[in-house]
mmCIF file with all atom_site columns, C-alpha atoms in Angstrom:
data_model
loop_
_atom_site.group_PDB
_atom_site.id
_atom_site.type_symbol
_atom_site.label_atom_id
_atom_site.label_alt_id
_atom_site.label_comp_id
_atom_site.label_asym_id
_atom_site.label_entity_id
_atom_site.label_seq_id
_atom_site.pdbx_PDB_ins_code
_atom_site.Cartn_x
_atom_site.Cartn_y
_atom_site.Cartn_z
_atom_site.occupancy
_atom_site.B_iso_or_equiv
_atom_site.pdbx_formal_charge
_atom_site.auth_seq_id
_atom_site.auth_comp_id
_atom_site.auth_asym_id
_atom_site.auth_atom_id
_atom_site.pdbx_PDB_model_num
ATOM 1   C CA . UNK P 1 1   ? -13.239 12.103  7.994   1.00 58.00 ? 103 UNK P CA 1
ATOM 2   C CA . UNK P 1 2   ? -11.969 11.738  4.744   1.00 67.00 ? 104 UNK P CA 1
ATOM 3   C CA . UNK P 1 3   ? -11.310 8.228   3.746   1.00 76.00 ? 105 UNK P CA 1
ATOM 4   C CA . UNK P 1 4   ? -9.861  6.711   0.658   1.00 79.00 ? 106 UNK P CA 1
ATOM 5   C CA . UNK P 1 5   ? -10.998 3.427   -1.287  1.00 89.00 ? 107 UNK P CA 1
ATOM 6   C CA . UNK P 1 6   ? -10.739 0.534   0.776   1.00 90.00 ? 108 UNK P CA 1
ATOM 7   C CA . UNK P 1 7   ? -9.560  -2.768  -0.143  1.00 92.00 ? 109 UNK P CA 1
ATOM 8   C CA . UNK P 1 8   ? -10.217 -5.904  1.498   1.00 93.00 ? 110 UNK P CA 1
ATOM 9   C CA . UNK P 1 9   ? -7.285  -8.593  1.093   1.00 93.00 ? 111 UNK P CA 1
ATOM 10  C CA . UNK P 1 10  ? -7.827  -12.036 2.708   1.00 94.00 ? 112 UNK P CA 1
ATOM 11  C CA . UNK P 1 11  ? -4.847  -15.038 2.860   1.00 90.00 ? 113 UNK P CA 1
ATOM 12  C CA . UNK P 1 12  ? -4.206  -18.074 4.810   1.00 90.00 ? 114 UNK P CA 1
ATOM 13  C CA . UNK P 1 13  ? -1.786  -17.765 7.630   1.00 84.00 ? 115 UNK P CA 1
ATOM 14  C CA . UNK P 1 14  ? 1.107   -20.009 7.345   1.00 76.00 ? 116 UNK P CA 1
ATOM 15  C CA . UNK P 1 15  ? 0.698   -23.098 9.746   1.00 69.00 ? 117 UNK P CA 1
ATOM 16  C CA . UNK P 1 16  ? 3.444   -20.908 12.182  1.00 63.00 ? 118 UNK P CA 1
ATOM 17  C CA . UNK P 1 17  ? 0.907   -18.121 12.125  1.00 72.00 ? 119 UNK P CA 1
ATOM 18  C CA . UNK P 1 18  ? 1.347   -14.244 11.544  1.00 75.00 ? 120 UNK P CA 1
ATOM 19  C CA . UNK P 1 19  ? 5.173   -13.809 11.126  1.00 73.00 ? 121 UNK P CA 1
ATOM 20  C CA . UNK P 1 20  ? 7.480   -10.863 11.922  1.00 71.00 ? 122 UNK P CA 1
ATOM 21  C CA . UNK P 1 21  ? 8.121   -10.280 8.031   1.00 85.00 ? 123 UNK P CA 1
ATOM 22  C CA . UNK P 1 22  ? 4.527   -10.024 7.042   1.00 86.00 ? 124 UNK P CA 1
ATOM 23  C CA . UNK P 1 23  ? 3.901   -7.742  10.313  1.00 88.00 ? 125 UNK P CA 1
ATOM 24  C CA . UNK P 1 24  ? 7.083   -5.371  9.229   1.00 90.00 ? 126 UNK P CA 1
ATOM 25  C CA . UNK P 1 25  ? 5.817   -4.931  5.610   1.00 92.00 ? 127 UNK P CA 1
ATOM 26  C CA . UNK P 1 26  ? 2.342   -4.041  6.817   1.00 93.00 ? 128 UNK P CA 1
ATOM 27  C CA . UNK P 1 27  ? 3.814   -1.668  9.608   1.00 94.00 ? 129 UNK P CA 1
ATOM 28  C CA . UNK P 1 28  ? 6.159   -0.241  7.009   1.00 95.00 ? 130 UNK P CA 1
ATOM 29  C CA . UNK P 1 29  ? 2.690   0.283   4.451   1.00 95.00 ? 131 UNK P CA 1
ATOM 30  C CA . UNK P 1 30  ? 1.155   1.849   7.693   1.00 95.00 ? 132 UNK P CA 1
ATOM 31  C CA . UNK P 1 31  ? 4.011   4.413   8.963   1.00 95.00 ? 133 UNK P CA 1
ATOM 32  C CA . UNK P 1 32  ? 4.844   5.258   5.142   1.00 95.00 ? 134 UNK P CA 1
ATOM 33  C CA . UNK P 1 33  ? 0.927   6.258   4.618   1.00 92.00 ? 135 UNK P CA 1
ATOM 34  C CA . UNK P 1 34  ? 0.442   3.805   1.824   1.00 94.00 ? 136 UNK P CA 1
ATOM 35  C CA . UNK P 1 35  ? -2.619  2.194   3.596   1.00 94.00 ? 137 UNK P CA 1
ATOM 36  C CA . UNK P 1 36  ? -4.373  2.352   6.801   1.00 94.00 ? 138 UNK P CA 1
ATOM 37  C CA . UNK P 1 37  ? -5.901  -0.859  8.185   1.00 94.00 ? 139 UNK P CA 1
ATOM 38  C CA . UNK P 1 38  ? -9.585  0.232   9.191   1.00 93.00 ? 140 UNK P CA 1
ATOM 39  C CA . UNK P 1 39  ? -10.402 -3.729  9.980   1.00 93.00 ? 141 UNK P CA 1
ATOM 40  C CA . UNK P 1 40  ? -8.488  -6.839  10.677  1.00 93.00 ? 142 UNK P CA 1
ATOM 41  C CA . UNK P 1 41  ? -10.297 -10.214 11.520  1.00 93.00 ? 143 UNK P CA 1
ATOM 42  C CA . UNK P 1 42  ? -8.859  -13.701 11.892  1.00 92.00 ? 144 UNK P CA 1
ATOM 43  C CA . UNK P 1 43  ? -11.070 -16.593 10.808  1.00 94.00 ? 145 UNK P CA 1
ATOM 44  C CA . UNK P 1 44  ? -10.260 -20.389 11.717  1.00 92.00 ? 146 UNK P CA 1
ATOM 45  C CA . UNK P 1 45  ? -11.801 -23.397 9.952   1.00 92.00 ? 147 UNK P CA 1
ATOM 46  C CA . UNK P 1 46  ? -12.164 -26.138 12.630  1.00 90.00 ? 148 UNK P CA 1
ATOM 47  C CA . UNK P 1 47  ? -12.061 -29.977 11.787  1.00 88.00 ? 149 UNK P CA 1
ATOM 48  C CA . UNK P 1 48  ? -15.494 -30.219 11.344  1.00 90.00 ? 150 UNK P CA 1
ATOM 49  C CA . UNK P 1 49  ? -15.629 -27.160 8.775   1.00 90.00 ? 151 UNK P CA 1
ATOM 50  C CA . UNK P 1 50  ? -17.251 -24.697 11.097  1.00 93.00 ? 152 UNK P CA 1
ATOM 51  C CA . UNK P 1 51  ? -15.929 -21.149 11.113  1.00 94.00 ? 153 UNK P CA 1
ATOM 52  C CA . UNK P 1 52  ? -14.401 -19.462 13.725  1.00 93.00 ? 154 UNK P CA 1
ATOM 53  C CA . UNK P 1 53  ? -14.181 -15.287 13.946  1.00 94.00 ? 155 UNK P CA 1
ATOM 54  C CA . UNK P 1 54  ? -12.253 -12.893 15.976  1.00 92.00 ? 156 UNK P CA 1
ATOM 55  C CA . UNK P 1 55  ? -11.518 -9.445  15.851  1.00 90.00 ? 157 UNK P CA 1
ATOM 56  C CA . UNK P 1 56  ? -7.535  -9.336  16.145  1.00 90.00 ? 158 UNK P CA 1
ATOM 57  C CA . UNK P 1 57  ? -7.983  -7.180  19.117  1.00 88.00 ? 159 UNK P CA 1
ATOM 58  C CA . UNK P 1 58  ? -9.584  -10.305 21.077  1.00 90.00 ? 160 UNK P CA 1
ATOM 59  C CA . UNK P 1 59  ? -6.796  -12.778 20.391  1.00 88.00 ? 161 UNK P CA 1
ATOM 60  C CA . UNK P 1 60  ? -3.709  -13.058 22.483  1.00 88.00 ? 162 UNK P CA 1
ATOM 61  C CA . UNK P 1 61  ? -0.579  -12.720 21.008  1.00 86.00 ? 163 UNK P CA 1
ATOM 62  C CA . UNK P 1 62  ? -1.638  -9.895  18.191  1.00 88.00 ? 164 UNK P CA 1
ATOM 63  C CA . UNK P 1 63  ? -0.585  -7.006  19.951  1.00 89.00 ? 165 UNK P CA 1
ATOM 64  C CA . UNK P 1 64  ? 1.785   -5.680  16.966  1.00 90.00 ? 166 UNK P CA 1
ATOM 65  C CA . UNK P 1 65  ? -0.973  -6.297  14.606  1.00 90.00 ? 167 UNK P CA 1
ATOM 66  C CA . UNK P 1 66  ? -3.634  -4.500  16.655  1.00 91.00 ? 168 UNK P CA 1
ATOM 67  C CA . UNK P 1 67  ? -1.796  -1.261  17.454  1.00 92.00 ? 169 UNK P CA 1
ATOM 68  C CA . UNK P 1 68  ? -1.760  -1.145  13.440  1.00 93.00 ? 170 UNK P CA 1
ATOM 69  C CA . UNK P 1 69  ? -5.430  -0.894  13.199  1.00 92.00 ? 171 UNK P CA 1
ATOM 70  C CA . UNK P 1 70  ? -7.369  2.146   13.311  1.00 88.00 ? 172 UNK P CA 1
ATOM 71  C CA . UNK P 1 71  ? -10.743 0.595   13.747  1.00 76.00 ? 173 UNK P CA 1
ATOM 72  C CA . UNK P 1 72  ? -14.040 1.581   11.544  1.00 71.00 ? 174 UNK P CA 1
ATOM 73  C CA . UNK P 1 73  ? -16.944 -0.132  13.105  1.00 66.00 ? 175 UNK P CA 1
ATOM 74  C CA . UNK P 1 74  ? -19.177 -2.616  11.376  1.00 70.00 ? 176 UNK P CA 1
ATOM 75  C CA . UNK P 1 75  ? -17.035 -2.392  8.200   1.00 84.00 ? 177 UNK P CA 1
ATOM 76  C CA . UNK P 1 76  ? -16.206 -6.422  7.822   1.00 90.00 ? 178 UNK P CA 1
ATOM 77  C CA . UNK P 1 77  ? -19.649 -8.185  8.469   1.00 92.00 ? 179 UNK P CA 1
ATOM 78  C CA . UNK P 1 78  ? -19.074 -11.626 9.999   1.00 93.00 ? 180 UNK P CA 1
ATOM 79  C CA . UNK P 1 79  ? -21.483 -12.857 6.550   1.00 94.00 ? 181 UNK P CA 1
ATOM 80  C CA . UNK P 1 80  ? -18.618 -11.620 4.343   1.00 93.00 ? 182 UNK P CA 1
ATOM 81  C CA . UNK P 1 81  ? -15.909 -12.650 6.183   1.00 95.00 ? 183 UNK P CA 1
ATOM 82  C CA . UNK P 1 82  ? -17.374 -16.151 6.000   1.00 95.00 ? 184 UNK P CA 1
ATOM 83  C CA . UNK P 1 83  ? -17.945 -15.709 2.279   1.00 95.00 ? 185 UNK P CA 1
ATOM 84  C CA . UNK P 1 84  ? -14.207 -14.400 1.834   1.00 95.00 ? 186 UNK P CA 1
ATOM 85  C CA . UNK P 1 85  ? -13.137 -17.270 3.821   1.00 95.00 ? 187 UNK P CA 1
ATOM 86  C CA . UNK P 1 86  ? -15.039 -20.086 2.040   1.00 94.00 ? 188 UNK P CA 1
ATOM 87  C CA . UNK P 1 87  ? -12.135 -21.754 0.471   1.00 93.00 ? 189 UNK P CA 1
ATOM 88  C CA . UNK P 1 88  ? -10.126 -22.195 3.701   1.00 93.00 ? 190 UNK P CA 1
ATOM 89  C CA . UNK P 1 89  ? -9.083  -25.461 4.479   1.00 92.00 ? 191 UNK P CA 1
ATOM 90  C CA . UNK P 1 90  ? -10.190 -27.289 7.727   1.00 92.00 ? 192 UNK P CA 1
ATOM 91  C CA . UNK P 1 91  ? -7.493  -26.351 10.270  1.00 90.00 ? 193 UNK P CA 1
ATOM 92  C CA . UNK P 1 92  ? -6.069  -23.398 8.937   1.00 91.00 ? 194 UNK P CA 1
ATOM 93  C CA . UNK P 1 93  ? -6.415  -19.610 9.759   1.00 91.00 ? 195 UNK P CA 1
ATOM 94  C CA . UNK P 1 94  ? -7.014  -16.828 7.546   1.00 93.00 ? 196 UNK P CA 1
ATOM 95  C CA . UNK P 1 95  ? -6.614  -12.694 8.229   1.00 93.00 ? 197 UNK P CA 1
ATOM 96  C CA . UNK P 1 96  ? -8.937  -10.611 6.741   1.00 94.00 ? 198 UNK P CA 1
ATOM 97  C CA . UNK P 1 97  ? -7.500  -7.101  6.386   1.00 94.00 ? 199 UNK P CA 1
ATOM 98  C CA . UNK P 1 98  ? -9.637  -3.781  5.343   1.00 93.00 ? 200 UNK P CA 1
ATOM 99  C CA . UNK P 1 99  ? -6.988  -1.358  4.093   1.00 93.00 ? 201 UNK P CA 1
ATOM 100 C CA . UNK P 1 100 ? -7.561  1.798   3.021   1.00 92.00 ? 202 UNK P CA 1
ATOM 101 C CA . UNK P 1 101 ? -5.725  3.418   0.309   1.00 92.00 ? 203 UNK P CA 1
ATOM 102 C CA . UNK P 1 102 ? -4.510  6.713   1.987   1.00 91.00 ? 204 UNK P CA 1
ATOM 103 C CA . UNK P 1 103 ? -2.169  7.188   -1.146  1.00 90.00 ? 205 UNK P CA 1
ATOM 104 C CA . UNK P 1 104 ? -4.861  7.618   -3.545  1.00 90.00 ? 206 UNK P CA 1
ATOM 105 C CA . UNK P 1 105 ? -6.935  10.616  -1.131  1.00 88.00 ? 207 UNK P CA 1
ATOM 106 C CA . UNK P 1 106 ? -4.844  13.510  -2.543  1.00 89.00 ? 208 UNK P CA 1
ATOM 107 C CA . UNK P 1 107 ? -5.425  12.359  -6.073  1.00 91.00 ? 209 UNK P CA 1
ATOM 108 C CA . UNK P 1 108 ? -9.521  12.095  -5.714  1.00 90.00 ? 210 UNK P CA 1
ATOM 109 C CA . UNK P 1 109 ? -9.604  15.414  -3.580  1.00 89.00 ? 211 UNK P CA 1
ATOM 110 C CA . UNK P 1 110 ? -7.552  17.059  -6.563  1.00 92.00 ? 212 UNK P CA 1
ATOM 111 C CA . UNK P 1 111 ? -10.228 15.843  -9.001  1.00 93.00 ? 213 UNK P CA 1
ATOM 112 C CA . UNK P 1 112 ? -13.314 16.717  -6.965  1.00 91.00 ? 214 UNK P CA 1
ATOM 113 C CA . UNK P 1 113 ? -11.460 20.293  -6.151  1.00 93.00 ? 215 UNK P CA 1
ATOM 114 C CA . UNK P 1 114 ? -11.280 20.918  -9.741  1.00 96.00 ? 216 UNK P CA 1
ATOM 115 C CA . UNK P 1 115 ? -15.149 19.906  -10.285 1.00 95.00 ? 217 UNK P CA 1
ATOM 116 C CA . UNK P 1 116 ? -14.402 16.557  -11.703 1.00 95.00 ? 218 UNK P CA 1
ATOM 117 C CA . UNK P 1 117 ? -15.938 13.316  -10.251 1.00 92.00 ? 219 UNK P CA 1
ATOM 118 C CA . UNK P 1 118 ? -14.659 9.910   -9.855  1.00 87.00 ? 220 UNK P CA 1
ATOM 119 C CA . UNK P 1 119 ? -16.636 7.616   -11.885 1.00 90.00 ? 221 UNK P CA 1
ATOM 120 C CA . UNK P 1 120 ? -15.492 4.303   -10.813 1.00 85.00 ? 222 UNK P CA 1
ATOM 121 C CA . UNK P 1 121 ? -12.678 2.192   -8.801  1.00 82.00 ? 223 UNK P CA 1
ATOM 122 C CA . UNK P 1 122 ? -11.579 -1.046  -9.471  1.00 83.00 ? 224 UNK P CA 1
ATOM 123 C CA . UNK P 1 123 ? -9.324  -3.452  -7.932  1.00 81.00 ? 225 UNK P CA 1
ATOM 124 C CA . UNK P 1 124 ? -7.766  -6.271  -9.942  1.00 83.00 ? 226 UNK P CA 1
ATOM 125 C CA . UNK P 1 125 ? -7.313  -9.376  -7.524  1.00 80.00 ? 227 UNK P CA 1
ATOM 126 C CA . UNK P 1 126 ? -3.352  -10.233 -7.298  1.00 81.00 ? 228 UNK P CA 1
ATOM 127 C CA . UNK P 1 127 ? -4.054  -13.907 -8.543  1.00 83.00 ? 229 UNK P CA 1
ATOM 128 C CA . UNK P 1 128 ? -5.423  -12.503 -11.759 1.00 87.00 ? 230 UNK P CA 1
ATOM 129 C CA . UNK P 1 129 ? -2.614  -9.982  -12.308 1.00 88.00 ? 231 UNK P CA 1
ATOM 130 C CA . UNK P 1 130 ? -0.216  -12.792 -11.809 1.00 89.00 ? 232 UNK P CA 1
ATOM 131 C CA . UNK P 1 131 ? -2.244  -15.072 -14.509 1.00 88.00 ? 233 UNK P CA 1
ATOM 132 C CA . UNK P 1 132 ? -1.829  -12.148 -16.797 1.00 87.00 ? 234 UNK P CA 1
ATOM 133 C CA . UNK P 1 133 ? 1.669   -11.497 -16.530 1.00 88.00 ? 235 UNK P CA 1
ATOM 134 C CA . UNK P 1 134 ? 2.624   -15.176 -17.035 1.00 88.00 ? 236 UNK P CA 1
ATOM 135 C CA . UNK P 1 135 ? 0.219   -15.489 -19.881 1.00 89.00 ? 237 UNK P CA 1
ATOM 136 C CA . UNK P 1 136 ? 0.750   -12.460 -21.925 1.00 84.00 ? 238 UNK P CA 1
ATOM 137 C CA . UNK P 1 137 ? 4.224   -11.942 -23.831 1.00 76.00 ? 239 UNK P CA 1
ATOM 138 C CA . UNK P 1 138 ? 6.241   -9.471  -22.587 1.00 70.00 ? 240 UNK P CA 1
ATOM 139 C CA . UNK P 1 139 ? 6.381   -6.398  -25.260 1.00 66.00 ? 241 UNK P CA 1
ATOM 140 C CA . UNK P 1 140 ? 9.847   -5.616  -24.655 1.00 62.00 ? 242 UNK P CA 1
ATOM 141 C CA . UNK P 1 141 ? 10.851  -9.519  -25.402 1.00 59.00 ? 243 UNK P CA 1
ATOM 142 C CA . UNK P 1 142 ? 8.771   -8.924  -28.906 1.00 47.00 ? 244 UNK P CA 1
ATOM 143 C CA . UNK P 1 143 ? 10.717  -5.667  -30.488 1.00 51.00 ? 245 UNK P CA 1
#
């Protein structure tokens, strides 16, 4: 099976849970071929600080999300999810998604097919990009 790079995204859910707009955007990304959800885990921090983990397929009421997951066994290990959700506050729930960046597959294949090699891939976290965008002056404004 040809796979593109996989990025793991973790976010705390609002108190209301996984809402329709988030699922709608994710569904659009999947149906448009931008990403493929290869694993999805819910993590809930209880009042005592303990962490409960569940594959989304094992949680009632997440049928729409479950239908988007094309599961690769063992991709999200419990230890990794625990590390990714270390900052989750008690009483909160996080969703951990492993997303294959399917949009980049043709580019990587073209590089390899032409005799080149992929030397590396780096993902810059959204919080870092947002901070840079806030602190770096806009070049357009400085002309």
